[in-house]
Amino acid sequence: MSATPRPTVTSAPSDTACDDGCCGAPMTLRTRPAEAGRHDHEHDHGGPHDHQHADAGDGHDHGPLPGWQRIAAALAVALGAELSHLLLPETGVWRAFGMALAAVAIALAGTGIYRSGLRSLLRGRLGIDALMAVAVTGAFLIGQWPEAAMVMALYALAELIEHKAADRARNAIAGLMALAPDEAEVRRADGTWQRIAAREVAVGDTVRVRPGERIPLDGTVNAGRSTVDQASVTGESIPVDKAPGDAVFAATINQGGELQLQVTAAAGQTTLDRIIEAVEQAQASRAPTQRFVERFAAVYTPAVFAIALAVAVLPPLLLDWAWLDAIYKALVLLVIACPCALVISTPVTVVSGLTAAARRGILIKGGTHLEGARRLKAVALDKTGTLTAGKPELVHWQAWNGADAAAAQRIAASLAGRSDHPVSHAIAQGLDGDHAVVDAFEALVGRGVRGRIDGTGYVLGNHRLIEERGQCSAELESLLAEHEAQGRTLTLLADEGGVRAVFAVADTLRPASRAAVEALKRLGVAPVMLTGDNPTTAKAIAVQAGIDDARGGLLPEDKLAAVKEMRERYGPTAMLGDGINDAPALAQADIGFAMGGAGTDIAMEAADVVIMNDDPGRIAETVRLSRRTHAVLWQNIALALGIKAVFFALALIGSATMWMAVFADMGASLLVVFNGLRLLRPARAGV
């Protein structure tokens, strides 16, 4: 069968603005022909997602931003202009030198902004870039060239920070594509086996998967027994035993014996492909929020220009003012109205918040997510590797049927130490003591292991193996049911005389998880567990963590649907996960949190926030920091606009001079900077 090229994400160059999520624009997802040898899956969901950034129409559609080195140079030159103005003699030569420095700084930082402002003015759209260009030019022309240079450099820095922090989750799709094998070993009509491209395998074909290989396509086992690590799809921490009749997923890993499976989903229709499609659609459905300053500028900027023009023209015509005096007052108004403090207030506050978060091991991908965290009403929490450690541990064991505990421990440790099954590893690591020599060791695929120790035959296996041996009793069944109700995996040691010991393995709760859940509740954020593990295990872990709402047995699309339902029920919802299977839900959530230590690259790229130390308590800290940032942000906006409003009124009645205009602008700028830097100080709440 043929397949259409698979949607592939192409990233724009890092210094190109506004076609990749910068400035609140939608991210661009394009398609290109798949590379030779890739696992080409088709996505039949209405064509490629190509969300081009249309004309923003807000004066904020600047071209390429300068890089870090160029902005650093602009800041250094602007500082030189400030120092020359303050320290050097007021002579024509030194003044020209200072103005030249300021012009160089403005050129280094503001070329793209000037172009954007000019385009906006030509289109009749007076956005923030237009006001910045006019205000900086006006400040330069009336002698405030040091301020003009510094403001342009700081504004360019703020824009670059916004651009670099844009959501990069689109890279997650490329990582998902690499999971599934490119080829599959298919049985031909004559009974022989042939390795062909996975995209050519049809539904109903029989595929053979050897131990250690990834399963190429979804299917149903029709021959063989094995254990399969399907954490990439379901998030289950412990490999699942597979026997004839059991379903398997593409991209999961066959760990034990050879499997033959009948393909149930062709390339492009597998569970993995549905994950990819869900990530694409979830990202496409997220409409970025316009920043307050840009929305305000749509009203503020035309009003400022109109008032300044009116002051320059109407008084000479109606009140017999001198034209030079009127123009001077208009320029004073423009300097007062220069949005320096307002423009700086947002980035300096947000950057301070982002820095404070980073110091606590919380990497937030942009100010939008930092500001949005305060609105969260619910958090969907993955279980495996998120609330739990993500690896099985021996949590309980006991001798049975009068067996000697020390002897049972020695025998079980010896058998478990010879096995490569994760449950056996947990038992071997959890048991101390000497190991005995094991003869005639054999792995029982899907059941356990067996061997002879000191001439006696033993088995170390699961509940199914003991039932097949006819060694279960009502009392033993009761004990096993008690442990299974707590979400534990049971392994039993037995000889010909019966069961000698019982071992319980479980994925244990992280020490910080319960405190993290309690902290969320205190903030009024509802915690909900979403996991691919069975409902019994989910409920047991939820009880330990203090979560009332636990939902188990969820595939990636189920988690995505659950997040959508939570958004409708609670309001803004976050998702905390660590696996590939969490990527669609992470992208769909208002804010996606990923574990940085235990998490996969896919989850971290799909997430908006990465918790580097794997402490779920950092979610509550992020919410608290977001609320502090929001309060400081509005304080800064009030300071910036309030001071300007006072001096603006004074200017209108003719009581403001140029130095007062400079004070209104620079004084407000200094106030908002110092106020924003307060976020760097730790708060009592823990941030």
XYZ file of C-alpha atoms in Angstrom:
687
model
C 0.000 0.000 0.000
C 1.142 3.538 -0.562
C 1.178 6.291 1.916
C 1.113 10.025 1.610
C 3.976 12.004 3.083
C 3.727 12.407 6.803
C 3.317 15.931 8.231
C 6.678 17.186 9.348
C 7.430 20.288 11.340
C 9.799 22.824 9.879
C 11.292 25.387 12.201
C 11.898 28.921 11.094
C 15.297 30.398 11.823
C 15.622 31.503 15.402
C 16.144 35.143 14.477
C 13.020 35.438 12.376
C 10.069 36.917 14.123
C 6.364 36.455 13.941
C 5.918 33.333 11.864
C 6.553 30.845 14.620
C 4.732 31.850 17.736
C 6.549 35.151 18.304
C 4.398 38.088 19.359
C 1.384 35.909 19.945
C 1.207 34.638 16.399
C 0.164 31.074 15.711
C 2.964 28.594 15.189
C 3.537 27.394 11.620
C 3.142 23.708 10.891
C 4.032 22.777 7.321
C 4.357 19.541 5.432
C 7.218 18.376 3.301
C 7.958 15.109 1.522
C 9.247 12.515 3.929
C 12.924 11.724 3.811
C 14.047 8.460 2.317
C 13.961 5.652 4.766
C 11.655 7.349 7.238
C 8.551 5.716 8.610
C 6.049 7.529 6.433
C 2.630 7.600 8.016
C -0.322 9.342 6.528
C -2.540 11.647 8.526
C -5.980 11.779 7.034
C -7.368 14.642 9.019
C -8.120 17.352 6.604
C -4.745 18.309 5.259
C -1.715 19.906 6.774
C -1.878 22.383 9.579
C -0.438 25.506 8.017
C -1.218 28.359 10.332
C 0.472 31.260 8.677
C 0.816 34.466 10.585
C -1.454 36.901 8.886
C -0.977 40.598 9.165
C -0.986 41.248 12.832
C -2.306 44.681 12.423
C -1.004 45.896 15.710
C 2.233 47.517 14.734
C 4.089 44.625 16.273
C 4.982 42.676 13.183
C 8.652 43.626 13.142
C 11.176 41.876 10.945
C 14.228 39.976 12.121
C 15.238 40.915 15.640
C 18.903 41.493 16.453
C 20.694 38.644 18.192
C 22.021 38.543 21.732
C 25.454 39.876 20.768
C 24.049 42.781 18.821
C 21.661 43.741 21.631
C 24.493 43.465 24.152
C 26.527 45.801 21.957
C 23.562 48.191 21.703
C 23.186 48.247 25.491
C 26.915 48.919 25.924
C 26.882 51.759 23.385
C 23.690 53.210 24.921
C 25.363 53.152 28.331
C 28.293 54.978 26.788
C 25.889 57.617 25.469
C 24.358 57.993 28.948
C 27.805 58.400 30.552
C 28.984 60.880 27.932
C 25.893 62.973 28.546
C 26.435 62.956 32.303
C 30.228 63.251 32.539
C 31.602 64.981 29.458
C 31.630 68.750 28.876
C 28.639 70.310 27.131
C 30.561 71.295 24.036
C 29.562 70.803 20.449
C 32.166 68.136 19.819
C 31.330 66.004 22.847
C 27.625 66.495 22.255
C 28.046 65.263 18.700
C 30.064 62.325 20.026
C 27.285 61.384 22.472
C 24.619 61.734 19.812
C 26.650 59.523 17.491
C 26.862 56.849 20.189
C 23.091 57.052 20.713
C 22.450 56.797 16.986
C 24.660 53.715 16.747
C 22.832 52.072 19.679
C 19.457 52.820 18.111
C 20.616 51.451 14.767
C 21.978 48.268 16.365
C 18.811 47.522 18.315
C 15.988 49.227 16.509
C 16.325 48.696 12.760
C 13.577 46.092 12.652
C 11.390 48.077 15.043
C 11.744 51.216 12.913
C 10.793 49.267 9.806
C 7.781 47.849 11.600
C 6.765 51.260 12.881
C 7.087 52.752 9.401
C 4.984 49.959 7.882
C 2.363 50.481 10.565
C 2.254 54.221 9.967
C 1.932 53.681 6.211
C -0.967 51.262 6.846
C -2.602 53.661 9.287
C -2.087 51.308 12.229
C -0.520 53.062 15.192
C 0.798 50.128 17.191
C 3.446 49.871 19.859
C 6.333 49.755 17.359
C 5.064 52.899 15.657
C 4.843 54.744 18.954
C 8.289 53.485 19.967
C 9.795 54.665 16.681
C 8.175 58.115 16.863
C 8.846 58.548 20.579
C 12.491 57.516 20.305
C 12.960 59.774 17.297
C 11.225 62.646 19.070
C 13.286 62.160 22.210
C 16.449 62.152 20.093
C 15.502 65.314 18.212
C 14.668 67.319 21.331
C 17.951 66.401 22.967
C 17.080 63.306 24.997
C 19.275 61.083 22.854
C 20.786 59.048 25.757
C 17.325 58.034 26.878
C 16.263 57.277 23.322
C 19.204 54.915 22.855
C 18.734 53.053 26.131
C 14.995 52.669 25.668
C 15.383 51.235 22.172
C 18.042 48.747 23.344
C 15.914 47.625 26.310
C 12.824 47.319 24.145
C 14.691 45.168 21.610
C 15.970 43.000 24.465
C 12.425 42.511 25.744
C 11.218 41.541 22.281
C 14.035 39.034 21.814
C 13.265 37.447 25.174
C 9.633 37.067 24.137
C 10.694 35.534 20.815
C 13.205 33.082 22.286
C 10.736 31.977 24.966
C 8.022 31.195 22.391
C 6.450 27.801 22.601
C 8.709 25.186 20.918
C 6.352 22.265 21.349
C 6.173 21.765 17.578
C 9.466 19.855 17.829
C 7.643 17.167 19.754
C 6.037 15.814 16.600
C 9.398 15.136 14.955
C 10.433 13.156 18.031
C 7.280 11.092 17.959
C 7.880 10.145 14.338
C 11.217 8.541 15.180
C 9.691 6.034 17.597
C 8.111 3.541 15.246
C 10.358 1.194 13.226
C 10.726 1.860 9.510
C 10.472 -1.841 8.638
C 8.467 -4.887 9.640
C 9.075 -8.611 9.188
C 5.974 -9.949 7.407
C 4.958 -13.549 6.678
C 4.501 -14.199 2.973
C 1.926 -16.490 1.407
C 4.441 -19.346 1.139
C 5.186 -19.167 4.880
C 8.553 -17.455 4.566
C 9.358 -14.147 6.249
C 10.363 -10.940 4.505
C 11.378 -7.572 5.918
C 9.569 -4.734 4.119
C 8.778 -1.076 4.748
C 6.227 -0.667 7.529
C 4.096 1.588 5.343
C 3.586 -1.329 2.929
C 2.110 -3.659 5.569
C -1.632 -4.127 5.242
C -4.254 -4.744 7.900
C -4.537 -8.490 8.470
C -0.896 -9.266 7.664
C 1.098 -11.307 10.183
C 4.196 -9.591 11.558
C 7.000 -11.179 13.594
C 8.711 -9.182 16.356
C 11.890 -10.511 17.924
C 12.943 -9.874 21.554
C 14.340 -6.370 22.005
C 12.651 -4.958 18.905
C 10.033 -2.254 18.770
C 6.628 -3.320 17.531
C 6.088 -1.627 14.143
C 2.269 -1.500 14.016
C -0.766 -2.007 16.195
C -1.903 -5.598 16.272
C -3.226 -8.623 18.158
C -0.884 -11.376 19.311
C -1.664 -14.684 17.580
C 1.448 -16.645 18.571
C 4.069 -16.411 21.296
C 4.290 -14.989 24.792
C 6.343 -12.084 26.014
C 6.435 -8.962 28.147
C 6.052 -5.608 26.413
C 7.198 -2.229 27.675
C 4.363 0.017 26.559
C 5.184 3.046 28.689
C 5.516 5.152 25.545
C 1.811 4.728 24.844
C 0.017 3.908 28.105
C 2.492 5.202 30.671
C 2.482 1.932 32.598
C 5.621 1.630 34.696
C 5.784 -2.183 34.659
C 5.990 -4.191 31.396
C 2.789 -6.030 30.559
C 2.609 -9.769 29.883
C 1.311 -10.517 26.401
C -0.243 -13.789 25.211
C -2.351 -14.805 22.201
C -5.396 -12.559 21.943
C -3.763 -9.553 23.656
C -3.457 -6.210 21.862
C -0.095 -4.517 21.295
C 0.752 -0.984 20.194
C 3.168 0.376 17.626
C 6.464 1.748 19.008
C 6.268 -0.331 22.211
C 9.199 -2.650 23.021
C 9.038 -6.442 23.002
C 11.241 -7.468 25.926
C 10.855 -11.225 26.275
C 10.020 -13.896 23.732
C 9.242 -13.741 20.056
C 5.758 -12.521 19.137
C 3.679 -12.949 16.025
C 0.831 -10.516 15.647
C -1.951 -9.799 13.219
C -1.881 -6.157 12.153
C -5.015 -4.249 13.142
C -3.991 -0.736 12.060
C -1.917 0.213 9.039
C 0.710 2.904 8.950
C -0.912 6.261 9.568
C -3.721 4.791 11.661
C -1.831 3.428 14.691
C -2.135 4.621 18.240
C 1.198 6.414 17.820
C -0.140 8.246 14.781
C -3.210 9.261 16.740
C -0.903 10.700 19.394
C 0.915 12.705 16.717
C -2.358 13.945 15.275
C -3.652 14.862 18.725
C -0.509 16.879 19.450
C -0.886 18.734 16.154
C -4.553 19.521 16.685
C -4.148 20.491 20.331
C -1.340 22.906 19.487
C -3.279 24.350 16.587
C -6.320 24.977 18.800
C -4.395 27.034 21.322
C -4.962 30.717 20.592
C -2.102 32.772 22.117
C -3.194 35.664 24.299
C -2.283 39.159 23.150
C -0.234 41.021 25.671
C -1.936 43.794 27.577
C 0.508 46.453 26.449
C -0.167 45.732 22.784
C -3.929 45.858 23.270
C -3.625 49.050 25.259
C -1.369 50.566 22.597
C -4.139 50.202 20.038
C -6.018 52.911 21.960
C -3.188 54.694 23.744
C -0.992 55.389 20.730
C -3.576 57.033 18.427
C -4.837 59.071 21.367
C -1.331 60.334 22.157
C -0.671 61.283 18.543
C -4.047 63.007 18.262
C -3.574 65.015 21.446
C -0.008 66.003 20.543
C -1.109 67.055 17.053
C -4.001 69.025 18.513
C -1.666 70.824 20.946
C 0.743 71.657 18.105
C -1.911 72.976 15.711
C -5.074 74.165 17.479
C -3.720 76.665 20.054
C -1.859 78.733 17.429
C -4.983 78.817 15.294
C -7.531 79.371 18.044
C -5.665 80.928 20.979
C -2.925 82.931 19.239
C -0.117 80.809 20.731
C 3.262 81.059 19.120
C 3.857 78.105 16.794
C 7.221 77.280 18.344
C 5.701 77.244 21.820
C 2.886 74.970 20.689
C 5.250 72.595 18.942
C 7.453 72.544 22.044
C 4.483 71.629 24.239
C 3.479 68.927 21.763
C 6.961 67.458 21.940
C 6.785 67.595 25.736
C 3.562 65.628 25.537
C 5.196 63.065 23.256
C 8.117 62.649 25.635
C 5.790 62.322 28.597
C 3.657 59.864 26.659
C 6.671 57.841 25.519
C 5.771 54.306 26.572
C 9.242 53.586 27.958
C 8.092 52.797 31.481
C 5.006 50.971 30.227
C 7.009 48.918 27.746
C 9.711 48.098 30.283
C 7.239 47.336 33.072
C 6.024 44.103 31.506
C 9.317 42.466 30.470
C 11.253 43.477 33.571
C 8.541 42.043 35.778
C 8.134 38.888 33.741
C 11.873 38.301 33.384
C 12.272 38.721 37.142
C 9.524 36.169 37.647
C 11.097 33.769 35.153
C 14.466 34.144 36.882
C 12.950 33.525 40.300
C 11.297 30.390 38.929
C 14.534 29.160 37.333
C 16.291 29.459 40.663
C 13.771 26.984 42.019
C 14.263 24.541 39.149
C 11.177 25.703 37.226
C 11.827 26.552 33.573
C 8.889 28.532 32.199
C 8.804 28.953 28.423
C 7.730 32.567 28.245
C 5.849 35.225 30.124
C 2.464 34.158 28.781
C 2.616 30.915 30.750
C 3.946 32.645 33.856
C 1.069 35.119 33.795
C -1.492 32.429 32.968
C -0.644 30.083 35.855
C -2.485 32.297 38.342
C -5.790 31.464 36.646
C -5.488 27.693 37.048
C -8.457 25.992 38.673
C -7.465 22.353 38.139
C -4.377 20.241 37.474
C -4.390 16.858 35.726
C -1.609 14.735 37.200
C -0.051 11.738 35.493
C 0.810 8.897 37.890
C 3.822 6.977 36.635
C 7.048 8.945 36.919
C 5.141 12.033 38.033
C 3.392 11.350 41.327
C 5.321 8.082 41.637
C 9.018 7.321 41.239
C 8.405 5.563 37.908
C 10.272 2.353 38.758
C 9.057 -0.741 40.622
C 10.325 -1.419 44.142
C 9.883 -4.304 46.534
C 7.449 -2.938 49.111
C 6.548 -6.129 51.032
C 7.442 -9.781 51.257
C 6.631 -12.624 53.624
C 7.324 -16.309 54.022
C 4.319 -18.564 53.446
C 3.057 -21.932 54.555
C 5.579 -22.290 57.383
C 8.637 -21.794 55.173
C 11.933 -20.611 56.644
C 12.150 -16.876 55.921
C 15.943 -16.750 55.541
C 15.976 -19.698 53.150
C 13.095 -18.255 51.102
C 14.876 -14.918 50.872
C 18.116 -16.558 49.664
C 16.348 -18.679 47.039
C 14.163 -15.850 45.726
C 17.101 -13.456 45.497
C 19.104 -16.054 43.601
C 16.371 -16.688 41.038
C 15.442 -13.003 40.667
C 19.081 -12.078 40.176
C 19.244 -14.275 37.072
C 16.225 -12.652 35.396
C 16.161 -9.446 33.338
C 12.498 -8.684 34.089
C 11.963 -5.332 35.873
C 9.892 -6.995 38.614
C 12.676 -9.525 39.210
C 15.180 -6.675 39.357
C 13.079 -4.964 42.030
C 12.937 -8.185 44.072
C 16.682 -8.827 43.722
C 17.503 -5.263 44.756
C 15.086 -5.371 47.667
C 16.448 -8.621 49.152
C 19.767 -8.695 50.966
C 21.883 -11.743 51.572
C 23.975 -14.336 49.792
C 22.963 -15.828 46.473
C 22.965 -19.546 45.775
C 24.094 -21.282 42.610
C 21.140 -21.805 40.260
C 21.185 -24.824 37.948
C 18.937 -25.464 34.952
C 17.737 -21.856 34.994
C 14.935 -21.144 32.526
C 12.758 -18.140 31.774
C 9.038 -18.878 31.579
C 7.852 -16.178 29.189
C 4.885 -14.300 30.582
C 4.975 -16.261 33.837
C 8.340 -16.058 35.617
C 11.506 -18.171 35.976
C 12.494 -21.570 37.316
C 15.678 -23.308 38.352
C 17.231 -25.825 40.735
C 18.984 -24.770 43.933
C 20.699 -27.349 46.139
C 18.960 -30.087 44.154
C 15.432 -28.734 44.616
C 13.348 -27.243 41.822
C 11.812 -23.801 42.397
C 9.724 -21.342 40.445
C 9.500 -17.585 40.961
C 6.503 -16.389 39.024
C 3.219 -14.573 38.817
C -0.252 -15.506 39.984
C -1.056 -17.194 36.673
C 1.895 -19.589 36.993
C 0.900 -20.645 40.519
C -2.675 -21.259 39.368
C -1.423 -23.413 36.491
C 0.596 -25.452 38.987
C -2.532 -25.920 41.117
C -0.881 -24.400 44.193
C -3.370 -21.648 45.021
C -5.560 -21.804 48.111
C -8.422 -19.670 49.398
C -6.177 -18.166 52.050
C -3.490 -17.330 49.490
C -6.039 -15.866 47.074
C -7.290 -13.604 49.861
C -3.759 -12.356 50.561
C -3.092 -11.720 46.883
C -6.381 -9.855 46.472
C -5.484 -7.632 49.418
C -2.186 -6.628 47.805
C -3.676 -6.251 44.334
C -6.258 -3.857 45.761
C -3.306 -1.630 46.701
C -2.022 -1.643 43.124
C 0.841 -4.051 43.748
C 2.308 -6.666 41.399
C 2.606 -10.090 43.093
C 5.371 -12.658 42.576
C 5.409 -16.008 44.369
C 8.183 -18.464 45.218
C 7.124 -22.117 45.106
C 8.572 -25.621 45.032
C 6.862 -28.941 44.478
C 5.394 -28.745 47.980
C 3.649 -25.397 47.445
C 4.132 -21.648 47.786
C 7.013 -20.641 50.095
C 6.973 -16.822 49.909
C 5.018 -13.906 48.497
C 6.665 -10.712 47.139
C 4.784 -7.471 46.422
C 6.279 -4.944 43.995
C 4.862 -1.484 43.344
C 5.687 1.878 41.860
C 5.974 3.951 45.044
C 4.670 7.459 45.647
C 7.227 10.254 45.494
C 7.902 11.659 48.980
C 6.833 15.152 47.881
C 3.629 14.135 46.091
C 1.199 14.293 49.009
C 2.499 17.694 50.117
C 2.234 18.888 46.508
C -1.414 17.840 46.316
C -2.206 19.530 49.632
C -0.527 22.735 48.452
C -2.674 22.761 45.306
C -5.831 22.305 47.337
C -4.892 25.213 49.609
C -4.558 27.393 46.518
C -8.021 26.366 45.341
C -6.679 24.196 42.501
C -8.383 20.811 42.093
C -5.987 17.847 41.539
C -7.138 15.006 39.254
C -5.104 11.861 38.469
C -5.010 10.616 34.860
C -3.058 7.412 34.229
C -2.712 4.528 31.840
C -2.381 2.096 34.742
C -5.362 0.001 35.771
C -8.083 1.706 37.855
C -7.250 -0.319 40.964
C -3.649 0.877 40.977
C -4.769 4.416 40.178
C -7.176 4.451 43.122
C -4.577 3.050 45.527
C -1.982 5.685 44.581
C -4.613 8.443 44.635
C -5.579 7.562 48.195
C -1.929 7.759 49.254
C -1.526 11.124 47.522
C -4.773 12.592 48.860
C -6.469 12.857 45.453
C -10.223 12.313 45.337
C -10.657 12.053 41.564
C -8.518 9.294 39.973
C -9.083 7.954 36.454
C -7.196 4.871 35.288
C -6.839 2.812 32.121
C -6.480 5.894 29.906
C -4.828 5.968 26.501
C -3.360 9.258 25.216
C -6.592 10.242 23.483
C -8.487 9.509 26.700
C -6.198 11.837 28.644
C -6.725 14.488 25.994
C -10.500 14.136 26.318
C -10.223 14.236 30.118
C -8.300 17.509 29.990
C -10.949 19.007 27.700
C -13.662 17.867 30.127
C -11.763 19.364 33.068
C -11.474 22.695 31.282
C -15.227 22.757 30.805
C -15.900 21.687 34.384
C -13.321 23.663 36.355
C -11.940 26.335 34.043
C -8.262 26.848 33.163
C -6.525 23.491 33.571
C -2.877 22.419 33.706
C -1.398 19.002 32.939
C 1.650 17.478 34.640
C 3.237 14.533 32.848
C 6.528 12.925 31.961
C 5.919 10.556 29.057
C 5.285 10.575 25.347
C 1.759 9.420 26.053
C 1.175 12.675 27.943
C 2.197 14.917 25.003
C -1.313 15.468 23.542
C -2.777 16.362 26.937
C 0.199 18.603 27.716
C -0.380 20.465 24.468
C -4.147 20.699 24.990
C -3.958 21.981 28.569
C -3.904 25.708 29.241
C -0.455 25.128 30.749
C 1.545 21.927 30.333
C 4.063 20.946 33.039
C 6.704 18.284 32.300
C 9.174 16.510 34.550
C 12.694 17.490 33.463
C 14.628 14.697 35.143
C 12.445 11.674 34.563
C 10.517 13.080 31.620
C 11.015 12.316 27.945
C 12.255 14.898 25.448
C 8.851 14.773 23.774
C 7.009 15.698 26.954
C 9.455 18.495 27.757
C 9.112 19.991 24.279
C 5.311 19.749 24.368
C 5.130 21.361 27.807
C 5.058 25.065 28.636
C 6.838 24.574 31.962
C 9.605 22.076 32.771
C 10.208 21.047 36.383
C 13.894 20.192 36.403
C 14.025 18.532 39.832
C 10.921 16.365 39.313
C 9.186 17.839 42.369
C 5.417 18.057 41.725
C 5.244 20.666 44.480
C 6.707 23.130 42.008
C 3.272 23.461 40.388
C 1.900 25.195 43.474
C 5.018 27.361 43.604
C 4.451 28.343 39.983
C 0.872 29.357 40.767
C 2.000 31.430 43.754
C 4.752 33.078 41.716
C 2.281 33.802 38.927
C -0.039 35.546 41.363
C 2.839 37.631 42.741
C 3.960 38.481 39.217
C 0.452 39.532 38.243
C 0.205 41.830 41.270
C 3.595 43.440 40.588
C 2.783 43.740 36.893
C -0.359 45.720 37.569
C 1.453 47.828 40.154
C 3.998 48.700 37.476
C 1.347 49.478 34.890
C -0.452 51.687 37.397
C 2.816 53.471 38.272
C 3.753 53.963 34.628
C 0.369 55.281 33.558
C -0.397 57.133 36.788
C 2.781 59.217 36.768
C 2.346 59.989 33.097
C -1.282 60.971 33.611
C -0.293 63.546 36.227
C 2.413 65.139 34.102
C 0.268 64.849 30.990
C -2.372 66.986 32.689
C 0.279 69.469 33.772
C 1.569 69.653 30.210
C -1.910 70.323 28.836
C -2.332 73.342 31.118
C 1.180 74.559 30.304
C 2.776 73.825 33.671
C 5.166 71.074 32.534
C 8.655 71.680 31.251
C 10.961 69.413 29.304
C 12.879 68.346 32.386
C 9.601 67.440 34.037
C 8.734 65.372 30.990
C 12.051 63.555 31.265
C 11.439 62.959 34.959
C 7.988 61.587 34.233
C 9.427 59.119 31.763
C 12.730 58.125 33.373
C 11.393 58.322 36.924
C 8.538 56.002 36.075
C 10.945 53.679 34.266
C 13.230 53.422 37.297
C 10.289 52.816 39.617
C 8.875 49.966 37.557
C 12.307 48.377 37.153
C 12.996 48.373 40.894
C 9.480 47.186 41.653
C 9.775 44.360 39.142
C 13.095 43.242 40.597
C 11.354 42.583 43.912
C 10.224 39.260 42.450
C 13.786 38.008 42.687
C 13.482 38.013 46.465
C 12.082 34.730 47.838
C 8.549 34.938 49.158
C 7.408 33.385 52.403
C 5.212 30.985 50.477
C 8.250 29.206 49.142
C 9.124 30.894 45.870
